[in-house]
Structures are given as structure tokens and as C-alpha cells.
mmCIF file of C-alpha atoms and ligand atoms in Angstrom:
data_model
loop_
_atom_site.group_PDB
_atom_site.id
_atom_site.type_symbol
_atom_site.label_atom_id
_atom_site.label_comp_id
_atom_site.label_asym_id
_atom_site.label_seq_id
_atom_site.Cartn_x
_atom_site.Cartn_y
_atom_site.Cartn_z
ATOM 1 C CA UNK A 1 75.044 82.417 87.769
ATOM 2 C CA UNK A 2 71.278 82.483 86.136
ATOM 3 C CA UNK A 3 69.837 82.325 89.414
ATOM 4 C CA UNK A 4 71.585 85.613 89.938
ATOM 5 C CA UNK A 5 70.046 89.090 89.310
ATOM 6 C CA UNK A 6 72.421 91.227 86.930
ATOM 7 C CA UNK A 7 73.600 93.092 89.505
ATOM 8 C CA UNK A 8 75.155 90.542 91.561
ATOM 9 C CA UNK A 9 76.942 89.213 88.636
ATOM 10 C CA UNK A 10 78.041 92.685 87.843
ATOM 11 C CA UNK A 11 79.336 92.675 91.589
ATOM 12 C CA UNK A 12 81.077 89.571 91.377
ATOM 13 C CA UNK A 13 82.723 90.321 87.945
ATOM 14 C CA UNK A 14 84.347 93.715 89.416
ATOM 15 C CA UNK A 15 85.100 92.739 93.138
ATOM 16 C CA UNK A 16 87.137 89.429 90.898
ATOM 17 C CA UNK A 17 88.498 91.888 88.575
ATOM 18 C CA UNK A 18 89.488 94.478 91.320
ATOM 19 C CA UNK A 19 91.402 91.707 92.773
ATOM 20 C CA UNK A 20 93.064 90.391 89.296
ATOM 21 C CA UNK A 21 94.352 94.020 89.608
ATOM 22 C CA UNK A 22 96.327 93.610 92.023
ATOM 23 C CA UNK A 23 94.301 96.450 93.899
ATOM 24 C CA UNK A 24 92.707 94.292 97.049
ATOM 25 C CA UNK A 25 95.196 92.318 98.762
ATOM 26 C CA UNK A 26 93.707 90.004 101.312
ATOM 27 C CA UNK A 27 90.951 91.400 102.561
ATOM 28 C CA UNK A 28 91.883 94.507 101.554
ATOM 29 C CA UNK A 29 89.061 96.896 99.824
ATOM 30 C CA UNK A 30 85.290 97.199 100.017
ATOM 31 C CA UNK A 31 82.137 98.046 97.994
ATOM 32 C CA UNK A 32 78.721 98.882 98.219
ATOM 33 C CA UNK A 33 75.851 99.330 95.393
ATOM 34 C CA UNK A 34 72.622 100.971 96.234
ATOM 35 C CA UNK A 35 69.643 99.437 95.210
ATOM 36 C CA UNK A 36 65.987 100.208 95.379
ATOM 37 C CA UNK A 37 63.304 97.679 96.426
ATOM 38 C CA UNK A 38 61.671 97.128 93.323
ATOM 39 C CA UNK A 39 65.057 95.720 91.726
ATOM 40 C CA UNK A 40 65.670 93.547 94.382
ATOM 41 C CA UNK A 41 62.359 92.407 95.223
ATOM 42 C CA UNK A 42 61.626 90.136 92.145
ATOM 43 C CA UNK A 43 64.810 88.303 93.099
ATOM 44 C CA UNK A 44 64.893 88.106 97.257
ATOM 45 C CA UNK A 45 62.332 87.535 100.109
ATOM 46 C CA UNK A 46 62.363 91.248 100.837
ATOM 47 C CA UNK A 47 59.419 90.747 104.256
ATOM 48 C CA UNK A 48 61.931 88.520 105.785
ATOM 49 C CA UNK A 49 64.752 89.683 107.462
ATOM 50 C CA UNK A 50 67.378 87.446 108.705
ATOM 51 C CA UNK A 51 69.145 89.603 111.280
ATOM 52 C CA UNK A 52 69.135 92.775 112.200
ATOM 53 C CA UNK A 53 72.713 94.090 112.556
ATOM 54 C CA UNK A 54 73.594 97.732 114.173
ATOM 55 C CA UNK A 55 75.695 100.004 112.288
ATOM 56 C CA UNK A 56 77.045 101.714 114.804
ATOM 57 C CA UNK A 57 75.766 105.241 113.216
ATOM 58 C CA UNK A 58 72.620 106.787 111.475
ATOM 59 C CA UNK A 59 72.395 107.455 107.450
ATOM 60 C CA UNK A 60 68.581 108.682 107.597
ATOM 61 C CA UNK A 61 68.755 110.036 103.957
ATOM 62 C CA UNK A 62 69.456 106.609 102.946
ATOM 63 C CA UNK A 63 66.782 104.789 105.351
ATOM 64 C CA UNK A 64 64.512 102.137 103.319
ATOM 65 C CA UNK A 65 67.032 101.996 100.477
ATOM 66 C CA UNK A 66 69.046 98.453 99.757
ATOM 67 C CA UNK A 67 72.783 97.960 99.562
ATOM 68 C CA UNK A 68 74.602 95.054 98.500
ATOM 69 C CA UNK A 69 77.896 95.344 100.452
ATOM 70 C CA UNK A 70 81.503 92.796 101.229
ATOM 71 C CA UNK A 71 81.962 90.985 104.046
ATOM 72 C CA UNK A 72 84.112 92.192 106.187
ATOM 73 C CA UNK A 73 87.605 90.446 106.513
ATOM 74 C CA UNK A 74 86.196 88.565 103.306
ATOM 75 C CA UNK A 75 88.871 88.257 100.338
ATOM 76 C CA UNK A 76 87.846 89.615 97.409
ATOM 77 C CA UNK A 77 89.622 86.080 95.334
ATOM 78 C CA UNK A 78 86.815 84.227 96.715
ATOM 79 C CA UNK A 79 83.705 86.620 96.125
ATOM 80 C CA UNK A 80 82.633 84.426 92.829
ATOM 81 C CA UNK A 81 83.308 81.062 94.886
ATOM 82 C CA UNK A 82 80.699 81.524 97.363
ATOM 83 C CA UNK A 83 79.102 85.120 96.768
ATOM 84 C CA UNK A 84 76.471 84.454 99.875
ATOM 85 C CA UNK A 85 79.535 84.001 102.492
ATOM 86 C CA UNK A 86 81.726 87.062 101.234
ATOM 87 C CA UNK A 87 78.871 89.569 100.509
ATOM 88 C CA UNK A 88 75.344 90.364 101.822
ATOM 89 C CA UNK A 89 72.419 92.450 100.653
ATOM 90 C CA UNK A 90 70.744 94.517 103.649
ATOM 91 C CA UNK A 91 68.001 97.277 103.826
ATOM 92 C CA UNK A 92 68.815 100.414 105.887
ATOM 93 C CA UNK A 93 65.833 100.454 108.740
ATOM 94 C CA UNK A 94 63.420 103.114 108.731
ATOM 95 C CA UNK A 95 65.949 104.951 111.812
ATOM 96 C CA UNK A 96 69.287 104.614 109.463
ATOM 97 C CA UNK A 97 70.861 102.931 112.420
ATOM 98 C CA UNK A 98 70.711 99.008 111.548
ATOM 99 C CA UNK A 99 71.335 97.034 108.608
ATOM 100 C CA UNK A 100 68.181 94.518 108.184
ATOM 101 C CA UNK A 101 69.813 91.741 106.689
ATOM 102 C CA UNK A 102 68.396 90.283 103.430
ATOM 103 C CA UNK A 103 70.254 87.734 102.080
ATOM 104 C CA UNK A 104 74.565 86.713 102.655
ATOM 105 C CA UNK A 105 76.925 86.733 105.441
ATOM 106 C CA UNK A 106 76.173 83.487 105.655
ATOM 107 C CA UNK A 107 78.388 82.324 107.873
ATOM 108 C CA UNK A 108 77.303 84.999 110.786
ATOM 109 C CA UNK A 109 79.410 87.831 109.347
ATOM 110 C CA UNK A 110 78.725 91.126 108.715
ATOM 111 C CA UNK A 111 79.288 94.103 106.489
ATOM 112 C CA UNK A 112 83.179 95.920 105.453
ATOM 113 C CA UNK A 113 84.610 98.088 108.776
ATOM 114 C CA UNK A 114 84.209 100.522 106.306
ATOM 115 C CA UNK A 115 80.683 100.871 106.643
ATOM 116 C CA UNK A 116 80.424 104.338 107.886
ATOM 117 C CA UNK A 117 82.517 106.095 104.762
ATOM 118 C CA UNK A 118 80.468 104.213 102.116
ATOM 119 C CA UNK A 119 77.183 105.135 103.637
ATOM 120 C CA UNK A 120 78.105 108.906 104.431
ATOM 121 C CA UNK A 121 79.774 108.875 100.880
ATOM 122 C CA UNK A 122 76.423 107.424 99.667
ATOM 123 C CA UNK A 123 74.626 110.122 101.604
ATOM 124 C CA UNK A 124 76.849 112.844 100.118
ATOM 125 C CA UNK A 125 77.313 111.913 96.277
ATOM 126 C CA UNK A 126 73.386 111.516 96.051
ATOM 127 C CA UNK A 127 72.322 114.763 97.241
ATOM 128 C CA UNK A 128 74.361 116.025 94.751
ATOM 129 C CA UNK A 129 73.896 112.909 92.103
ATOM 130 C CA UNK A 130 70.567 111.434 92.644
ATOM 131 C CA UNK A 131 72.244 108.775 90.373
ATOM 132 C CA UNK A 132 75.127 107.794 91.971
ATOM 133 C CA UNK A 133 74.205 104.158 93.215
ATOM 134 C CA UNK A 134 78.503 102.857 93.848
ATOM 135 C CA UNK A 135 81.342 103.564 96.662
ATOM 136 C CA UNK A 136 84.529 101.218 96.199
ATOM 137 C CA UNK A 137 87.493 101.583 97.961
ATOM 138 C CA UNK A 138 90.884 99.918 97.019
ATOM 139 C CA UNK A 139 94.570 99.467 97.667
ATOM 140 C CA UNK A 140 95.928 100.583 94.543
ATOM 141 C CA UNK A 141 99.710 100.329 94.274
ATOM 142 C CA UNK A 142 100.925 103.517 92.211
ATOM 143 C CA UNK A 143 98.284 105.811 94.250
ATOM 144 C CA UNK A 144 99.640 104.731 96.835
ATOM 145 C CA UNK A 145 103.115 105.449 96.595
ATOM 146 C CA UNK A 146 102.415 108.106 95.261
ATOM 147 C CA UNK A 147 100.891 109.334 97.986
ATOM 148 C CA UNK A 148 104.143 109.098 100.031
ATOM 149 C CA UNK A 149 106.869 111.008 97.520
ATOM 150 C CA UNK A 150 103.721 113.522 96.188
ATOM 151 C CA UNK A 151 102.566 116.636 98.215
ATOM 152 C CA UNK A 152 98.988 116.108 99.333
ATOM 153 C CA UNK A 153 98.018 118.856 98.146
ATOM 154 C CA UNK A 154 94.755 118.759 96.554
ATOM 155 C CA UNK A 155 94.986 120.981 93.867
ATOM 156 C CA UNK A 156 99.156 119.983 93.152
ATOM 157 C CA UNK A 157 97.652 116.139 93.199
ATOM 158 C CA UNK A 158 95.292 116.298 90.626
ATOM 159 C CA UNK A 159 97.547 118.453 88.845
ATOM 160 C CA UNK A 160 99.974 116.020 88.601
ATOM 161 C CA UNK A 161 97.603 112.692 87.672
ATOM 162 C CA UNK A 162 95.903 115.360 85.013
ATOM 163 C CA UNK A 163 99.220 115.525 83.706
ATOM 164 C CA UNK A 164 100.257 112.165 83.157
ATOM 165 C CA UNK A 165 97.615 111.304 80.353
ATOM 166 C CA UNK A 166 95.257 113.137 78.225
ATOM 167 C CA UNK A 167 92.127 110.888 79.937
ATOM 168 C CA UNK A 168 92.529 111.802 83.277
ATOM 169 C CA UNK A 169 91.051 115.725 81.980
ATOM 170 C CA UNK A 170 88.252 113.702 80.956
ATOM 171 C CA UNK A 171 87.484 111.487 83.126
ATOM 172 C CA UNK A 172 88.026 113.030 86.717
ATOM 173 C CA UNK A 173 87.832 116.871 85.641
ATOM 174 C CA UNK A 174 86.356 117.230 89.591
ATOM 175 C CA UNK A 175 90.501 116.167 90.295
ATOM 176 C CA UNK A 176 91.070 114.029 93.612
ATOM 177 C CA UNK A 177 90.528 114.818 97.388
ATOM 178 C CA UNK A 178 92.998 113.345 99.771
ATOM 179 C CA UNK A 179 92.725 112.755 103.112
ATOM 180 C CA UNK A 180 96.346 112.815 105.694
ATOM 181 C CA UNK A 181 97.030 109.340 106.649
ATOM 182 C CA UNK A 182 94.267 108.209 109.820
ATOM 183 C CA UNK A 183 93.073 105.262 111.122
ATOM 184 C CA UNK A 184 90.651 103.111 108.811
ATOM 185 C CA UNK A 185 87.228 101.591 109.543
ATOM 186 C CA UNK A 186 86.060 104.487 112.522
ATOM 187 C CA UNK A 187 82.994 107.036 112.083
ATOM 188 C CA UNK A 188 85.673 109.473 111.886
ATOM 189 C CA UNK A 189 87.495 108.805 108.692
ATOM 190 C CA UNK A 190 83.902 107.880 107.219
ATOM 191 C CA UNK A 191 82.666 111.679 108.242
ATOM 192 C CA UNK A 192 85.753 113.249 106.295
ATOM 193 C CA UNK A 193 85.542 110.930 103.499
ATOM 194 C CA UNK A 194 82.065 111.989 102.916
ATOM 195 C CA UNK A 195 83.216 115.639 103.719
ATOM 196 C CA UNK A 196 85.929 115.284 100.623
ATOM 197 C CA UNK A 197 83.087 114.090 98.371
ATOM 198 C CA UNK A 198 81.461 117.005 98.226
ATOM 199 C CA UNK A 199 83.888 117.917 95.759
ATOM 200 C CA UNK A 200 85.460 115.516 94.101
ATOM 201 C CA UNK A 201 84.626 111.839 93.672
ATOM 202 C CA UNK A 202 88.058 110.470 94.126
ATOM 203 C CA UNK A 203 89.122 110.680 97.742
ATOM 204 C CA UNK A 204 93.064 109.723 98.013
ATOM 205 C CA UNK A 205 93.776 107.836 101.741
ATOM 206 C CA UNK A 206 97.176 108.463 101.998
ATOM 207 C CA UNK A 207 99.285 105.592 102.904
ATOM 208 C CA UNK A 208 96.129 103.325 102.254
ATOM 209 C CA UNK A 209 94.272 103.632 99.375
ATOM 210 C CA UNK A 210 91.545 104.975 97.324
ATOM 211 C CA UNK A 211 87.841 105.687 97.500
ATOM 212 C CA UNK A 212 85.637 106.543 94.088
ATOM 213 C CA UNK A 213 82.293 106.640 93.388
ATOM 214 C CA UNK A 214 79.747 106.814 90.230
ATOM 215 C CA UNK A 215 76.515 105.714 89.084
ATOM 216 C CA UNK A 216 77.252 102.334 88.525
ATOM 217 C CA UNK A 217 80.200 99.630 89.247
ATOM 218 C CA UNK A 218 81.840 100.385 86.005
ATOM 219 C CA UNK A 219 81.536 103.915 86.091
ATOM 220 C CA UNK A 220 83.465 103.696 89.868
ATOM 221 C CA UNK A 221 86.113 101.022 88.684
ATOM 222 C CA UNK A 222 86.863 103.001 85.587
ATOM 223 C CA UNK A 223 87.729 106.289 87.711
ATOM 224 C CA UNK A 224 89.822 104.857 90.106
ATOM 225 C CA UNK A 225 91.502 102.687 87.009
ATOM 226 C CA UNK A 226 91.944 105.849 85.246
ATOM 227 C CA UNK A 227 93.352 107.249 88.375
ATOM 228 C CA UNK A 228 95.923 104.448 88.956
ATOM 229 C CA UNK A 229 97.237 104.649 85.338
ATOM 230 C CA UNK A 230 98.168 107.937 86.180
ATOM 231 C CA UNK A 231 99.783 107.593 88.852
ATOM 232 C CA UNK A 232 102.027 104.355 87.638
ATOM 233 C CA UNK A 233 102.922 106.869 84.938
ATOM 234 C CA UNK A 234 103.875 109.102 87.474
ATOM 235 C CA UNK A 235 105.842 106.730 89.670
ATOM 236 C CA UNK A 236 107.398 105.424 86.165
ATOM 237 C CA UNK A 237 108.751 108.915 85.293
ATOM 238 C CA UNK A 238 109.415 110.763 88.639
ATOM 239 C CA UNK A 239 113.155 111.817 89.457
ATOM 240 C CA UNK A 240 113.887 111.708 85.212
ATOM 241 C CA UNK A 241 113.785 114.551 83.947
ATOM 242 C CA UNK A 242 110.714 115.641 81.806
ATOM 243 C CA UNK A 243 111.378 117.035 78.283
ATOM 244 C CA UNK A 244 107.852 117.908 78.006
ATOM 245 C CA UNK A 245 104.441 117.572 79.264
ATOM 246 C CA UNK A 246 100.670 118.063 78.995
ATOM 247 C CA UNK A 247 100.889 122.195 79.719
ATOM 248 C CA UNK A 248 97.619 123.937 81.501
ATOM 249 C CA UNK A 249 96.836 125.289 78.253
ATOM 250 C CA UNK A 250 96.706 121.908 76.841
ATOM 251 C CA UNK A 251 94.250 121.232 80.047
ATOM 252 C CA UNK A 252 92.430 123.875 79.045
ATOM 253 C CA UNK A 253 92.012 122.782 75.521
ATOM 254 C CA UNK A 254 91.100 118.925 76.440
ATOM 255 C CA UNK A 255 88.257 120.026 78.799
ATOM 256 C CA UNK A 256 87.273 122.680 76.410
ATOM 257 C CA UNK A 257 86.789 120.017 73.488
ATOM 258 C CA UNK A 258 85.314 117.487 75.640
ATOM 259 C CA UNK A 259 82.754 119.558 77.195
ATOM 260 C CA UNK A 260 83.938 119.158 80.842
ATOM 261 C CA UNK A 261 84.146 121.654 83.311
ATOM 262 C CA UNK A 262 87.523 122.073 85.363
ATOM 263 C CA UNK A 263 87.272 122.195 89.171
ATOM 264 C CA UNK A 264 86.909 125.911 89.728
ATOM 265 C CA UNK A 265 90.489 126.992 91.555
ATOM 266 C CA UNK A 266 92.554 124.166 90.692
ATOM 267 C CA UNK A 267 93.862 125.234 87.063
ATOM 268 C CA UNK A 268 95.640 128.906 87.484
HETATM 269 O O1 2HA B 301 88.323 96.025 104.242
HETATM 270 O O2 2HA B 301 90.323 97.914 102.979
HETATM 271 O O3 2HA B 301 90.120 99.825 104.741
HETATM 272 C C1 2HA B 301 89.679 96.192 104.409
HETATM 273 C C2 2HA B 301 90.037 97.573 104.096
HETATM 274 C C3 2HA B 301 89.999 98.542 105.196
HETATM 275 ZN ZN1 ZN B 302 91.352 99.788 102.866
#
């Protein structure tokens, strides 16, 4: 992998190890990483564009900037096989409207369906993190079933994964959004993803999967992993009875010691 740039190893170890966790079935799941030009000029032809491919929307705060991005329909399993086929590395045009293709899809494809959340997500988590750089989205197997026993609820939701280990506090004080089941891959579902990120930077699709973001790859896998863990302790324990729990107080005292601040509301 030497002729790689870190950051494409980095992408290949966690798209391999997303799939080793069972979370990306298939084709199932997508990611993008942000990336400016000087980091990916030493490493690709960055005058030469390859195709140009239209989005299908405009991201104009994100116009100039790089993203290396799956394939769409692309398995995950085979990412570190042939990284050029199942991924590609595109600039956003000056407009915001087409992807001006760098390097990958080398077989004529194109980026995830999911283009339009991960951009507006992008768009979103910046302007209030100019460090965020990463949007993944997986299939996780406890969030998921959990999101058909659970109320949707926001507030009740992360309530309940805050419970389930003293981490989650921690780690996702912001809690999780969750969006009502609706169909993947349109603008629409990509404009209330990035809506839900305004607040949180877990977004729950129910009956599909999971969306985090963060400033880098491991920062995003370890959120959604922390996430998951929750909720398989969750799905472990719901219908026994509980003889105790985390209380609010003990909430309270976690984000207290660890210098995080609660989502305002969600902890009465
Ligand atoms: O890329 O996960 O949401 C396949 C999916 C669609
Ligand atoms: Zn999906």
C-alpha cells in the first residue's frame, strides 16, 4: 500500500473493518472524507480530470474541496482488493453541482446513492466544526432493531443508549437524532439528515441504519461503535427486568467529571 497516501489506507482499513463488523452487508453503507488540495495534490494529477459526473444537487459551501467517497453498489469486502474500482476521489466544481472525477471508479462507476446526505451533512457539521472532515453511514444490527421495539423519540433514545454504559455520556453527550423510516438515496432524506445534524452527530435511520460524523475516520467509526454497543446492551437486556441502572444523577455526575456538556433539554 506505499504507493498509497495515509489517508487511503486509513479508508481502506475502516471501510474493511466496518465490514468485519458485521455493519455493511453487501453493498450496504457508505463514506466520504473531505480533503483539501494540498493533501491530495502531492499524491494525484489534480489538473486532470477524468470525468465530470453530475450530482444531481448543489453543495456550494463545499465547492473546490476534495472527497474521497464508495462506489456505489460497491461491497465494502472488496474495498482493499481493488481500492480504484470500489472508491473514487473527486473535487466538488466551482458550482457545487458536479463531482470532477480525480482518480477511481474505474470501471465507469460512480459515487454511493447516498451522495446528497453526506454532502449536506458535510455542509452542516462544518459550519459548526470547521474540523469535521468524515460522514459514514452503516447497517448496524442492534441500532437497528432497536429502532423497531424503541420509541423514536429523540430525547427517550439517547436516554436509553446513555443508559446502557458509562461511555456513551462521554462519547455522544450531543445524544442521537433519528429520522422515521423513508426512502434511502433521494435529496430528500439527504436534506433531513443534514437538518438532524445540526444537533447531534448521530442521526438514527430507522429501519435502516446509522449516520455519524467526526473529524476523522476513527473519530466517526468510534461513535457509531460506541453507539452500537449500546444498543446490543439494550437489545440483550430489554423485556428482563432491570434491578438497577445508570440514574440521571449518575448522568449528571459522568458529564460533570468528564467535562462534557449534556444536550440542553434532554436530561430533566
Ligand atoms: O449504499 O447503504 O443507504 C447502500 C446503502 C444505502
Ligand atoms: Zn444504507
Amino acid at each position: 500500500m506505499n504507493e498509497y497516501p495515509q489517508f487511503m489506507t486509513d479508508m481502506i482499513n475502516t471501510v474493511s473493518l466496518m465490514y468485519d463488523h458485521g455493519w455493511d452487508e453487501r453493498n450496504g453503507g457508505n463514506v466520504s472524507l473531505l480533503l483539501h488540495e494540498d493533501e491530495v495534490s502531492p499524491y494525484f494529477d489534480t489538473k486532470k480530470v477524468i470525468r465530470e459526473i453530475p450530482i444531481g444537487f448543489a453543495a456550494p459551501a463545499l465547492a473546490g474541496e476534495y472527497f474521497l467517497v464508495t462506489g456505489t453498489g460497491k461491497y465494502f469486502k472488496n474495498v482493499k482488493y481493488d481500492p480504484a474500482r470500489n472508491m473514487g476521489l473527486f473535487r466538488l466544481s466551482a458550482s457545487g453541482d458536479t463531482a470532477e472525477l480525480i482518480w477511481g471508479y474505474s470501471d465507469g462507476g460512480r459515487f454511493t446513492s447516498e451522495l446528497p446526505a453526506h454532502l449536506m451533512s458535510h455542509t452542516v457539521r462544518r459550519a459548526i466544526d470547521p474540523a469535521n472532515r468524515v460522514v459514514m453511514h452503516c447497517h448496524p444490527v442492534n441500532l437497528l432493531a432497536m429502532s423497531f421495539i424503541h420509541p423514536l423519540d429523540e430525547k427517550e433514545f439517547s436516554h436509553t443508549l446513555w443508559q446502557m454504559c458509562t461511555e456513551c455520556m462521554v462519547v455522544f453527550p450531543d445524544g442521537v437524532n433519528v429520522l422515521p423510516w423513508m426512502l434511502c438515496g433521494t435529496n430528500e432524506i439527504g436534506e433531513a439528515t443534514a437538518e438532524k445534524m445540526k444537533t447531534a452527530r448521530l442521526v438514527v435511520w430507522a429501519q435502516h441504519g446509522i449516520y455519524g460524523v467526526g473529524k476523522d475516520l476513527d473519530e466517526a467509526f468510534g461513535l457509531i461503535e460506541t453507539a452500537e454497543k449500546a444498543a446490543e446492551i439494550y437489545m440483550k437486556i430489554e423485556g428482563k427486568p432491570w434491578l438497577q441502572t445508570i440514574t440521571d444523577d449518575d448522568l449528571r455526575v459522568i458529564a460533570k467529571a468528564f467535562g462534557v456538556k449534556i444536550r440542553e433539554g434532554f436530561l430533566d
